[in-house]
CSV table of C-alpha atoms and ligand atoms in Angstrom, one decimal:
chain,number,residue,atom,x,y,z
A,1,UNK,CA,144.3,104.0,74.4
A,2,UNK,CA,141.6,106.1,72.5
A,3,UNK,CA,142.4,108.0,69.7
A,4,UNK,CA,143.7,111.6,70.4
A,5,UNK,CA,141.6,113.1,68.0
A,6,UNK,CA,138.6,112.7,70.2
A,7,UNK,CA,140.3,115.7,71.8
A,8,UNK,CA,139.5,118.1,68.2
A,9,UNK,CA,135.5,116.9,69.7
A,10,UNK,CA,135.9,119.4,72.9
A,11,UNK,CA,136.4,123.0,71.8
A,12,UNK,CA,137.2,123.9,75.3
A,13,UNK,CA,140.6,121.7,75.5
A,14,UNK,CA,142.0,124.2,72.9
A,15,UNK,CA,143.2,127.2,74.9
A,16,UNK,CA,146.1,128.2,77.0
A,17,UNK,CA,145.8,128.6,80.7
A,18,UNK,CA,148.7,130.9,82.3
A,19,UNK,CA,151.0,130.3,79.2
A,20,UNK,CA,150.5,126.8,78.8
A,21,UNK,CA,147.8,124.3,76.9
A,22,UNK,CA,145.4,123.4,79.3
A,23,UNK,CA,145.5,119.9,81.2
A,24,UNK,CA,142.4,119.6,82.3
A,25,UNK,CA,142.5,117.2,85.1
A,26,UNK,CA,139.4,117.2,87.1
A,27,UNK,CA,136.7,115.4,85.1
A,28,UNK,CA,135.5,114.0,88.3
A,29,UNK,CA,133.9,117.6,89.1
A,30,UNK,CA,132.7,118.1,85.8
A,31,UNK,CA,133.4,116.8,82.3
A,32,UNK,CA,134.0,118.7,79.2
A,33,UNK,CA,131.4,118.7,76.6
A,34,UNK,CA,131.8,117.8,72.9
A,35,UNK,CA,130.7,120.3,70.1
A,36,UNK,CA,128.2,117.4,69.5
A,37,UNK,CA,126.4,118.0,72.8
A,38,UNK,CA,126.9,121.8,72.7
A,39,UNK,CA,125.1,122.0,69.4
A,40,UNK,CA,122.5,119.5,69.9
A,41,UNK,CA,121.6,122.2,72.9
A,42,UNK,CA,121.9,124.8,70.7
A,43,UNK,CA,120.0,123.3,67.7
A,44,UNK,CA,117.1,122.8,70.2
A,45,UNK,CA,116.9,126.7,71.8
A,46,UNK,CA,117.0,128.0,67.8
A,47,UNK,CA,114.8,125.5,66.2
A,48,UNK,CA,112.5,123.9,68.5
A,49,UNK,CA,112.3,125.2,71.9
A,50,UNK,CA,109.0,124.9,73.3
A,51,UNK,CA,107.1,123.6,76.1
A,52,UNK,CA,106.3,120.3,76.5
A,53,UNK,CA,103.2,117.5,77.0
A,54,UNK,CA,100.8,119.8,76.6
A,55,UNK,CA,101.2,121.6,72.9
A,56,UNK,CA,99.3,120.7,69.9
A,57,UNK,CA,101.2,122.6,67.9
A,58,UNK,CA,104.2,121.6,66.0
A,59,UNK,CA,107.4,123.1,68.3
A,60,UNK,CA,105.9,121.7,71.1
A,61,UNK,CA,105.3,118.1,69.4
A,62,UNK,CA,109.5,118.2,68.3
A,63,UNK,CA,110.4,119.5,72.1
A,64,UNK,CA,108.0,116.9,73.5
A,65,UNK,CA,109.9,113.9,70.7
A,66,UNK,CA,113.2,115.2,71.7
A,67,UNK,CA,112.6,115.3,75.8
A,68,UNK,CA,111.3,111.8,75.8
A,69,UNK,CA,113.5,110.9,73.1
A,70,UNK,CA,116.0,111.1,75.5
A,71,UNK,CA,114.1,109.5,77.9
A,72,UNK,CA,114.6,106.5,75.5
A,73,UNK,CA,118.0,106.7,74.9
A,74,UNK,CA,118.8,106.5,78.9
A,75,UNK,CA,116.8,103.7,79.3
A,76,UNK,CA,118.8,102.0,76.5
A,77,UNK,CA,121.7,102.8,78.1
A,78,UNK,CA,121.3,101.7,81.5
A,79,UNK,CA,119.5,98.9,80.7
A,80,UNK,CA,116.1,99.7,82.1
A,81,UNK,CA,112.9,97.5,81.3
A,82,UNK,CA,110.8,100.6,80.5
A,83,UNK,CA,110.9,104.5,80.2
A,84,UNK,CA,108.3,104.8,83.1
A,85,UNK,CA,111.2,103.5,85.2
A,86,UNK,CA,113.5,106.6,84.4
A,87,UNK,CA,113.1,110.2,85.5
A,88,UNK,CA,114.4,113.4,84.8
A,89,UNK,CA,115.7,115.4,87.8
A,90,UNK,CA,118.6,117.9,88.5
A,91,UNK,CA,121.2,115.6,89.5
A,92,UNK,CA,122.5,112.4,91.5
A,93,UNK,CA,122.4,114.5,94.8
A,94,UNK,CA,118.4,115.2,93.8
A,95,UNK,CA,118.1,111.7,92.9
A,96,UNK,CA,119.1,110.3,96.1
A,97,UNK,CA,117.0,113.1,98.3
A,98,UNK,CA,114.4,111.7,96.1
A,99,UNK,CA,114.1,108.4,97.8
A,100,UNK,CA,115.2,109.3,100.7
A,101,UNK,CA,112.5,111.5,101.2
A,102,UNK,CA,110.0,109.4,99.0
A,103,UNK,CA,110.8,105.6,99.7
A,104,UNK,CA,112.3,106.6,102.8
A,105,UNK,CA,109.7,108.5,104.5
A,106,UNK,CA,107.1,105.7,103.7
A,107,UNK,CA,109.2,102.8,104.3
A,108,UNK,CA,111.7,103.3,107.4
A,109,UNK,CA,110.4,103.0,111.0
A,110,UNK,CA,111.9,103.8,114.3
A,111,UNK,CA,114.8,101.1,114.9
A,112,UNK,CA,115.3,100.5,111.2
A,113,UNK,CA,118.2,100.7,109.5
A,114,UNK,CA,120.0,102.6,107.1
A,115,UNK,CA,123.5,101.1,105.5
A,116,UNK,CA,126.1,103.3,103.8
A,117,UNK,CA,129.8,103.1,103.8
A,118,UNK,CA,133.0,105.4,105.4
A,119,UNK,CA,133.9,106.5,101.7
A,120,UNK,CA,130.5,108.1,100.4
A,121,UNK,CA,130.0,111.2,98.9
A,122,UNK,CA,127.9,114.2,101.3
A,123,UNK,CA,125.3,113.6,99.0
A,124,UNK,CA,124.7,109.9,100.0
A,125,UNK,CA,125.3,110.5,103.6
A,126,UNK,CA,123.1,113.3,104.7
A,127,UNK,CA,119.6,112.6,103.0
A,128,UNK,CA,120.2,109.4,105.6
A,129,UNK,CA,120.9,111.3,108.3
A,130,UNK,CA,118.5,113.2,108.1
A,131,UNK,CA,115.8,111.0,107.6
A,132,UNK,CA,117.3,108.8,110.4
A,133,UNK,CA,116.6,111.7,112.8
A,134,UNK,CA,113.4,112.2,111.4
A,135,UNK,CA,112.3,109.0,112.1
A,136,UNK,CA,114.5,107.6,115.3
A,137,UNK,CA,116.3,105.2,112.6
A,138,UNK,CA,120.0,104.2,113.0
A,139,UNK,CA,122.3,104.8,110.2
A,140,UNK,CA,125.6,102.5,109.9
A,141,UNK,CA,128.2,102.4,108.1
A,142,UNK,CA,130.8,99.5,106.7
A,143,UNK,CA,133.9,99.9,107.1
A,144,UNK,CA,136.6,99.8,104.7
A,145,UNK,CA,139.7,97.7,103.9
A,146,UNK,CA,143.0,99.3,104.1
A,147,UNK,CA,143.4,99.9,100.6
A,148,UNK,CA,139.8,101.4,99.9
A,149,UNK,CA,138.0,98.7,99.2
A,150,UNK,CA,134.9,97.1,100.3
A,151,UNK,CA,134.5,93.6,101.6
A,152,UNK,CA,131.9,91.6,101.5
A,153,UNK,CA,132.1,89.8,104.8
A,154,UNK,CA,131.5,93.7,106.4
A,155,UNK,CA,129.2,94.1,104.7
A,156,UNK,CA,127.3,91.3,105.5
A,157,UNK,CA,128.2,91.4,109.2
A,158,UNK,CA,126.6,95.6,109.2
A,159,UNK,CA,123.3,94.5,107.0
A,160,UNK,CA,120.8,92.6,109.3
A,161,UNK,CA,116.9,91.8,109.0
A,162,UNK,CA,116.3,95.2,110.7
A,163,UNK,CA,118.3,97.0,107.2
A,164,UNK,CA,115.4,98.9,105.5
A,165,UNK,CA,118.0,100.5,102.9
A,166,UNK,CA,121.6,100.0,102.1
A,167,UNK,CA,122.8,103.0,99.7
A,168,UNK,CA,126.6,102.8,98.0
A,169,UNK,CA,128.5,104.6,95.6
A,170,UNK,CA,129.4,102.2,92.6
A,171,UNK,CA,132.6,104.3,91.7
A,172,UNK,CA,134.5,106.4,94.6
A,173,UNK,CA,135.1,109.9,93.3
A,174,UNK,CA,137.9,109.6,95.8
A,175,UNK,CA,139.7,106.1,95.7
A,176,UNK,CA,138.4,105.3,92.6
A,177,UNK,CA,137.2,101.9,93.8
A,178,UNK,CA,134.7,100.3,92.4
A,179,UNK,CA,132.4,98.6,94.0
A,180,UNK,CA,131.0,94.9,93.8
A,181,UNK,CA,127.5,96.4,93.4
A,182,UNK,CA,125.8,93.0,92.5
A,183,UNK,CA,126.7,91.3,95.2
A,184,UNK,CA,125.8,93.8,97.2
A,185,UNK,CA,122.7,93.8,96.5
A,186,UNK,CA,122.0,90.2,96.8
A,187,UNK,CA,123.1,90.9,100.5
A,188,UNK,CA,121.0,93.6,100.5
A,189,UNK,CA,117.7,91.0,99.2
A,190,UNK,CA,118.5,88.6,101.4
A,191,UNK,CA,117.7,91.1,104.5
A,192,UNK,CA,114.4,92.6,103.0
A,193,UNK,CA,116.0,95.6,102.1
A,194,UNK,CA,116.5,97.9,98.9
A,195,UNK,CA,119.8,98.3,97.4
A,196,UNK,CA,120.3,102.4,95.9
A,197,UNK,CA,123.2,103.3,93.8
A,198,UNK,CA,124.8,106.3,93.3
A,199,UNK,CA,126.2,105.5,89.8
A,200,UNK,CA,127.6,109.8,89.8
A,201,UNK,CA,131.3,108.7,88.8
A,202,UNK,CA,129.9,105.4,87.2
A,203,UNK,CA,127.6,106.1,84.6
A,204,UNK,CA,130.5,108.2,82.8
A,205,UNK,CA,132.7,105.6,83.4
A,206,UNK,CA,131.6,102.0,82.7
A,207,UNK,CA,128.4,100.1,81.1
A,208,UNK,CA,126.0,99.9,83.6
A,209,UNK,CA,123.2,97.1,83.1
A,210,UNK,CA,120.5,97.6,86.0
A,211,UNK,CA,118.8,94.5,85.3
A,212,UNK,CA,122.1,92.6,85.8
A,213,UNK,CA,122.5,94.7,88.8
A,214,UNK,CA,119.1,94.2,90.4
A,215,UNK,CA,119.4,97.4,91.9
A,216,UNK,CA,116.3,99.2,93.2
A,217,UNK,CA,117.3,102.6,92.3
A,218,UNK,CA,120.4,104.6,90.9
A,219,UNK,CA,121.1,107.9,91.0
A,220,UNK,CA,123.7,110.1,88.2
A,221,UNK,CA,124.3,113.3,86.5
A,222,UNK,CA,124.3,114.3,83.1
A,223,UNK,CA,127.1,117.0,83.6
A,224,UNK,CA,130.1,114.2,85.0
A,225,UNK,CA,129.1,112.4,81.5
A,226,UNK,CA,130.3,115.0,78.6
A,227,UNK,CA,126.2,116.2,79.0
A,228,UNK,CA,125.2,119.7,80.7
A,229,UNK,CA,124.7,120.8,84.4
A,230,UNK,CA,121.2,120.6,85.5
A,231,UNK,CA,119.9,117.2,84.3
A,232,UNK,CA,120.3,113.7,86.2
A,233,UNK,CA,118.6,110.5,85.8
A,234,UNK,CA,116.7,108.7,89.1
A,235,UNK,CA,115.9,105.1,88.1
A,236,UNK,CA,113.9,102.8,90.1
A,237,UNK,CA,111.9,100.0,89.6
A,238,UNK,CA,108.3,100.6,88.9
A,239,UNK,CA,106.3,98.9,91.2
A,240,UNK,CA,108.4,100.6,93.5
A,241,UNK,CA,108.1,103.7,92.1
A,242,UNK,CA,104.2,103.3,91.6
A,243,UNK,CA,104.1,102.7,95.6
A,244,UNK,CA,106.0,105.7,96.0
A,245,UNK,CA,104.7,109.5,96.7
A,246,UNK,CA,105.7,112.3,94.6
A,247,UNK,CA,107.9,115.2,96.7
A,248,UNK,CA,107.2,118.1,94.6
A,249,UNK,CA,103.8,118.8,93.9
A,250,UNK,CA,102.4,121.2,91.0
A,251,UNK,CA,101.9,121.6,87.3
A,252,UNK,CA,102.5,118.6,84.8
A,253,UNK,CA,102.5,115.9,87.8
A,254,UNK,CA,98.4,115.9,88.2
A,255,UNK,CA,96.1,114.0,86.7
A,256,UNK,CA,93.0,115.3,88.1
A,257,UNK,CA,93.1,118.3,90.8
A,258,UNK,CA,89.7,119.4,93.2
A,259,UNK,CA,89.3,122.0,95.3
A,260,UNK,CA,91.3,119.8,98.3
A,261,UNK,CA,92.1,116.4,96.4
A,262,UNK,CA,94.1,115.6,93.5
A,263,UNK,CA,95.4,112.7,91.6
A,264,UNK,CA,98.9,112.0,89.9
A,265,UNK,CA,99.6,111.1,86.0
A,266,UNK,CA,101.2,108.3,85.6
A,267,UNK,CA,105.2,107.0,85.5
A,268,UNK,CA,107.5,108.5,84.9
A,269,UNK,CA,105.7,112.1,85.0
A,270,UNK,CA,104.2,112.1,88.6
A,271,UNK,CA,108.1,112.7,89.8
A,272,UNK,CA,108.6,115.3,87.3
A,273,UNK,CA,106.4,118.4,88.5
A,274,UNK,CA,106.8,121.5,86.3
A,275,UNK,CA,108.3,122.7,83.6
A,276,UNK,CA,110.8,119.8,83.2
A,277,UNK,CA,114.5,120.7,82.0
A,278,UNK,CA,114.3,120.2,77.9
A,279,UNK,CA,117.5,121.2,76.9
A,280,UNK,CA,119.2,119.5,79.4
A,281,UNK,CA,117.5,116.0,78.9
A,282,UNK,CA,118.2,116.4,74.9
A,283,UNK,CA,122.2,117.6,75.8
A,284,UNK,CA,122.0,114.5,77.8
A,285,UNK,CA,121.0,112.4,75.1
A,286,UNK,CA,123.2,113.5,73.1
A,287,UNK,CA,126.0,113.0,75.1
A,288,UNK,CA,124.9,109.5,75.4
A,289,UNK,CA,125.0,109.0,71.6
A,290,UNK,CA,128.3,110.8,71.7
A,291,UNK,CA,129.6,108.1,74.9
A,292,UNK,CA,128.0,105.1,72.4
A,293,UNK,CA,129.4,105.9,70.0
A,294,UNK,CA,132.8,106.1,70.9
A,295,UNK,CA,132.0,102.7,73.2
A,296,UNK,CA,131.7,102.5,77.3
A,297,UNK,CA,133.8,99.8,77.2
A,298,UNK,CA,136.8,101.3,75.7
A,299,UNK,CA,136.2,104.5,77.5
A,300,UNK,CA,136.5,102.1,81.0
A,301,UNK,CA,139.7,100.5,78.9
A,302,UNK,CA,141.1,104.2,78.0
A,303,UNK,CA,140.5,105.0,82.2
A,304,UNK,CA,142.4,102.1,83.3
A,305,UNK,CA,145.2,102.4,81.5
A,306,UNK,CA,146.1,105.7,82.2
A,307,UNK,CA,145.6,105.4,85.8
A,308,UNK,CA,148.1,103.0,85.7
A,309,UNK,CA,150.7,104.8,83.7
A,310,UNK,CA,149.8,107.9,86.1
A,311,UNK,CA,150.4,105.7,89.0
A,312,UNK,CA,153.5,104.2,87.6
A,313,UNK,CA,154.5,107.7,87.0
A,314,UNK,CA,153.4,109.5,90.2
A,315,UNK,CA,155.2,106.8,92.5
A,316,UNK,CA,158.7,107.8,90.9
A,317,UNK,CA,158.3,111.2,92.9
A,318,UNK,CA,159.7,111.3,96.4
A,319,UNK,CA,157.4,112.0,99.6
A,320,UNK,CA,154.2,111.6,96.8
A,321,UNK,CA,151.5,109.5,98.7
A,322,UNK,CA,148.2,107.7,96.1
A,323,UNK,CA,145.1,107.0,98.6
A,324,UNK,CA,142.8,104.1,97.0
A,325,UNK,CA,143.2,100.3,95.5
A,326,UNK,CA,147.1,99.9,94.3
A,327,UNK,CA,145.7,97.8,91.3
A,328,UNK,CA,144.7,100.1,88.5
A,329,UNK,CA,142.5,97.2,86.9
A,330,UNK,CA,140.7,97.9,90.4
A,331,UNK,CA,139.7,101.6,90.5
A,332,UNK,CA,138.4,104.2,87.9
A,333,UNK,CA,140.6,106.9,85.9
A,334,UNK,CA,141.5,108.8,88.9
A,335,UNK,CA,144.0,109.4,91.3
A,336,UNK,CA,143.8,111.0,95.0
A,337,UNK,CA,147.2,112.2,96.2
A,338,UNK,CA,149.1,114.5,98.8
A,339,UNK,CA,153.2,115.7,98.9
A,340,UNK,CA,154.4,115.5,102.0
A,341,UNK,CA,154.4,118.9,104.0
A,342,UNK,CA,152.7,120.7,101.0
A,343,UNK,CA,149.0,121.7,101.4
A,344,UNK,CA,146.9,120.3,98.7
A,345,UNK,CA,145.8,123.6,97.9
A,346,UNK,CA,149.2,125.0,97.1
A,347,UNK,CA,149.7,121.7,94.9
A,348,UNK,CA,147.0,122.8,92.7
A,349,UNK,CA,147.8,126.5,92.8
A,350,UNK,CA,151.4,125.3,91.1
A,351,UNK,CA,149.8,123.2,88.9
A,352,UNK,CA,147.5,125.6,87.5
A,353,UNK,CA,150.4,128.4,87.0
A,354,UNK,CA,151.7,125.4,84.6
A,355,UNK,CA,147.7,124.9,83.0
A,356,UNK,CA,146.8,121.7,84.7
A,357,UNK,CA,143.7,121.9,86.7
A,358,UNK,CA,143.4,119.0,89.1
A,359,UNK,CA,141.0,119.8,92.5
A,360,UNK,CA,142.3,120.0,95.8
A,361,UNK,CA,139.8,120.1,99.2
A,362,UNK,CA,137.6,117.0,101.0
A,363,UNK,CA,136.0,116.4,97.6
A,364,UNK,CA,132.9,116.3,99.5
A,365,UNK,CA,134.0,113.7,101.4
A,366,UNK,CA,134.8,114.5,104.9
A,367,UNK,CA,133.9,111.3,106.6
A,368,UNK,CA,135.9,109.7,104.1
A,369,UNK,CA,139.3,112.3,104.6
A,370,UNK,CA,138.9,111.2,108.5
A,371,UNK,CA,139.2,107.8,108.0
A,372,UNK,CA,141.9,108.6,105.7
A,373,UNK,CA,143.5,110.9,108.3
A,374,UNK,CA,143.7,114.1,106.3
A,375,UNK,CA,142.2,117.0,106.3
A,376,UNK,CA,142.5,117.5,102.3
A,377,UNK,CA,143.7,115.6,99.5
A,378,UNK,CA,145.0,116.5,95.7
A,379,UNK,CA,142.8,114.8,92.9
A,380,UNK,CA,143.7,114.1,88.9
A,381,UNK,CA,140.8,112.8,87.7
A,382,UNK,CA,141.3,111.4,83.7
A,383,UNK,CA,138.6,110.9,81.2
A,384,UNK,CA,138.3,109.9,77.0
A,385,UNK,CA,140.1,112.9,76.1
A,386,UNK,CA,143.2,112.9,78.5
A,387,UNK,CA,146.3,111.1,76.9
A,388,UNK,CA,149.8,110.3,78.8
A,389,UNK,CA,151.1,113.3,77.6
A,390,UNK,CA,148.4,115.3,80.3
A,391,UNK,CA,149.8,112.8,83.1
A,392,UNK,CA,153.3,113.6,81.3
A,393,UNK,CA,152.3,116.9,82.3
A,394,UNK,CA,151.2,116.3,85.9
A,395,UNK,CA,154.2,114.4,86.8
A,396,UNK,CA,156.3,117.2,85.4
A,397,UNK,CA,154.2,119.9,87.0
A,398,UNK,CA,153.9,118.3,90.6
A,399,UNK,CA,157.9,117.9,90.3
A,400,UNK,CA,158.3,121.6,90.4
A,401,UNK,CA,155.3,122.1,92.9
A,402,UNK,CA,157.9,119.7,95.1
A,403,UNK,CA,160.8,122.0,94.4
A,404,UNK,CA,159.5,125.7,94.4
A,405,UNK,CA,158.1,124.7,98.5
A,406,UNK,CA,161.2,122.8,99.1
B,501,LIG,N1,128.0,111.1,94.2
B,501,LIG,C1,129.3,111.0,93.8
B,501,LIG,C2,130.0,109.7,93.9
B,501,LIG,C3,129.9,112.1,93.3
B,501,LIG,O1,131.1,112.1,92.9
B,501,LIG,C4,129.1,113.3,93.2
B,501,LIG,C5,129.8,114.6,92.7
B,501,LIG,C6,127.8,113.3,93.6
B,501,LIG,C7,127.2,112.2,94.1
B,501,LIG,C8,126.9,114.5,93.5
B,501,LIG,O2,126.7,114.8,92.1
B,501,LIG,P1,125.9,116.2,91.7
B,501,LIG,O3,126.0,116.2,90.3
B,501,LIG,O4,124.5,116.0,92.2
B,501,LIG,O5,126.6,117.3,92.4
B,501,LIG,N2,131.2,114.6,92.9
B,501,LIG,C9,132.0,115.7,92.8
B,501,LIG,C10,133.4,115.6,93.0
B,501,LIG,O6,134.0,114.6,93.2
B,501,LIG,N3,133.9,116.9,92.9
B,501,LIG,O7,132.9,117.7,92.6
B,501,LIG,C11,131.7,117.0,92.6
């Protein structure tokens, strides 16, 4: 387990909600932000704010260092061969609209295929959908195991020589499974097709290495990774980005523009038209020195074990049902869960008269709560700062949830 004093790093974490010091239970949403990241945001609006790429004067040269500064420090952190390979863009769910429309539009023919899976999040499902009406393409899906996971013989049998793209979450932000990613992509190779990640719940998670992946593109967001709202990372490879149009057009994208023609700057910048987001890219940074710092691989450590001791926990309650891979070492810090004959809703309701927030609702997953047969689900989701005293907490408050609707 991490240290508990990582909690005194998130200002938020010290108040009382209804009476009681807040649980807060629902990372997978959003994360909480250290005072690191808060004041690296700050520092920048009251000492260096200014626009970027285009200044010569000295706040613009520091906003310029710190927004590709950051630029740096993502590519560190994912692993990425060069900076022109990462962009800057409002979040996964842009991210993935981004090759959709971009790679998408150019690449996928009427007949094609697209590949995604029964437990994806809306934002991986509908950019497909749409762009398989658009262009008379067929989107599949794999199906899942009975406990969540993925297998690789479906997937295999689903991805044929007519695959253009096969698209799939890394971490579920409602099983928690995580997903054999590499392999997946070999699969994907071995068809002629390109392999796109949504790394939302990973990259907060677990070391991601996109070289050892092979992956053609990932998608995450800075907010799910102790970073702001508004800033997410599209990777993808650069001769695939090179071969790729922009989709939004105007100021700081252009090289050259004529009366009807114009021409685009290079990687990474032609995908980032306008104003970019500055304070968002250097919180995001930040956040990633904060992550480093502490070390992905103890934060994935940290996750694991206290899904197990919640799931240990949670399975001493009566009528208490976990969705997702039984084996903790097998899924990420959360855990999807109903009571029998209470509504999810009214779980969390009780929970937060007792401080805990945990979310209850599809999780933006409705495909996903069919196959599950529900029409909701409750969801703790754990990150660095939670400690077995929050899931102490949980147990204790989802005990008297059981009794006030019994
Ligand atoms: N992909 C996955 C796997 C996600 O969990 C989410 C957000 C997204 C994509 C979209 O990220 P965004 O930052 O662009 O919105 N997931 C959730 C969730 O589970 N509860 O609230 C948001």
């Amino acid at each position: 387990m991490l240290s508990k004093e990582i909690r005194k790093d998130f200002p938020i974490l010290d108040q009382e909600i209804n009476g009681y010091p807040l649980v807060y239970l629902d990372s997978a949403a959003t994360s909480q932000k250290p005072r690191q990241v808060i004041e690296a945001i700050t520092n920048y609006y009251k000492y260096d704010n200014s626009n970027v790429h285009r200044g010569v004067h000295t706040l613009g040269n520091r906003a310029t260092e710190g927004y590709e500064g950051a630029r740096e420090k993502v590519r560190k952190f994912i692993n990425a061969k060069s900076t022109q390979e990462v962009i800057f863009m409002r979040g996964a769910t842009t991210a993935l609209n981004t090759v959709a429309q971009g790679y998408g539009r150019q690449n996928v023919e009427e007949g094609d295929e697209i590949v995604i899976t029964h437990m994806e999040h809306h934002s991986n499902i509908i950019p497909w959908q749409q762009l398989a009406k658009e262009k008379g393409a067929i989107l599949k899906y794999v199906d899942l195991e009975e406990d969540g996971t993925l297998s690789l013989d479906k997937v295999r049998e689903t991805v044929t020589d007519r695959t253009k793209i096969v698209s799939i979450m890394y971490v579920s932000n409602v099983l928690g499974t995580m997903n054999p990613i590499k392999e997946i992509t070999e699969i994907a190779h071995a068809h002629g097709a390109i392999m796109v990640v949504d790394g939302a719940q990973a990259a907060p998670h677990l070391k991601i290495d996109v070289q050892k992946l092979d992956c053609d593109f990932l998608a995450f967001s800075g907010h799910k990774m102790c970073g702001p709202t508004g800033i997410g990372v599209l990777y993808g490879k650069k001769d695939l980005l090179n071969k790729m149009e922009p989709v939004e057009f105007g100021g700081e994208m252009i090289d050259f523009v004529g009366l009807y023609e114009s021409t685009w700057k290079e990687l990474p910048w032609k995908f980032e038209g306008g104003t970019p987001i500055i304070a968002g890219a250097i919180g995001l940074g930040a956040a990633i020195d904060y992550l480093e710092q502490i070390g992905l691989d103890e934060i994935e450590k940290h996750e694991h074990e206290l899904a197990g001791y919640a799931m240990d926990r949670m399975s001493s309650i009566e009528g208490l049902t976990i969705y997702g891979p039984k084996d903790p070492g097998k899924r990420a810090g959360l855990v999807t869960f109903n009571l029998d004959n209470v509504h999810p809703h009214d779980v969390a309701t009780v929970l937060d008269m007792n401080g805990i927030a945990v979310r209850a609702g599809h999780h933006c997953a409705q495909p996903l709560m069919k196959w599950l047969d529900v029409s909701a689900t409750a969801r703790a989701s754990f990150y660095l700062y939670n400690t077995e005293e929050d899931v102490d907490r949980l147990v204790e408050g989802l005990r008297i949830a059981k009794e006030y609707f019994e």
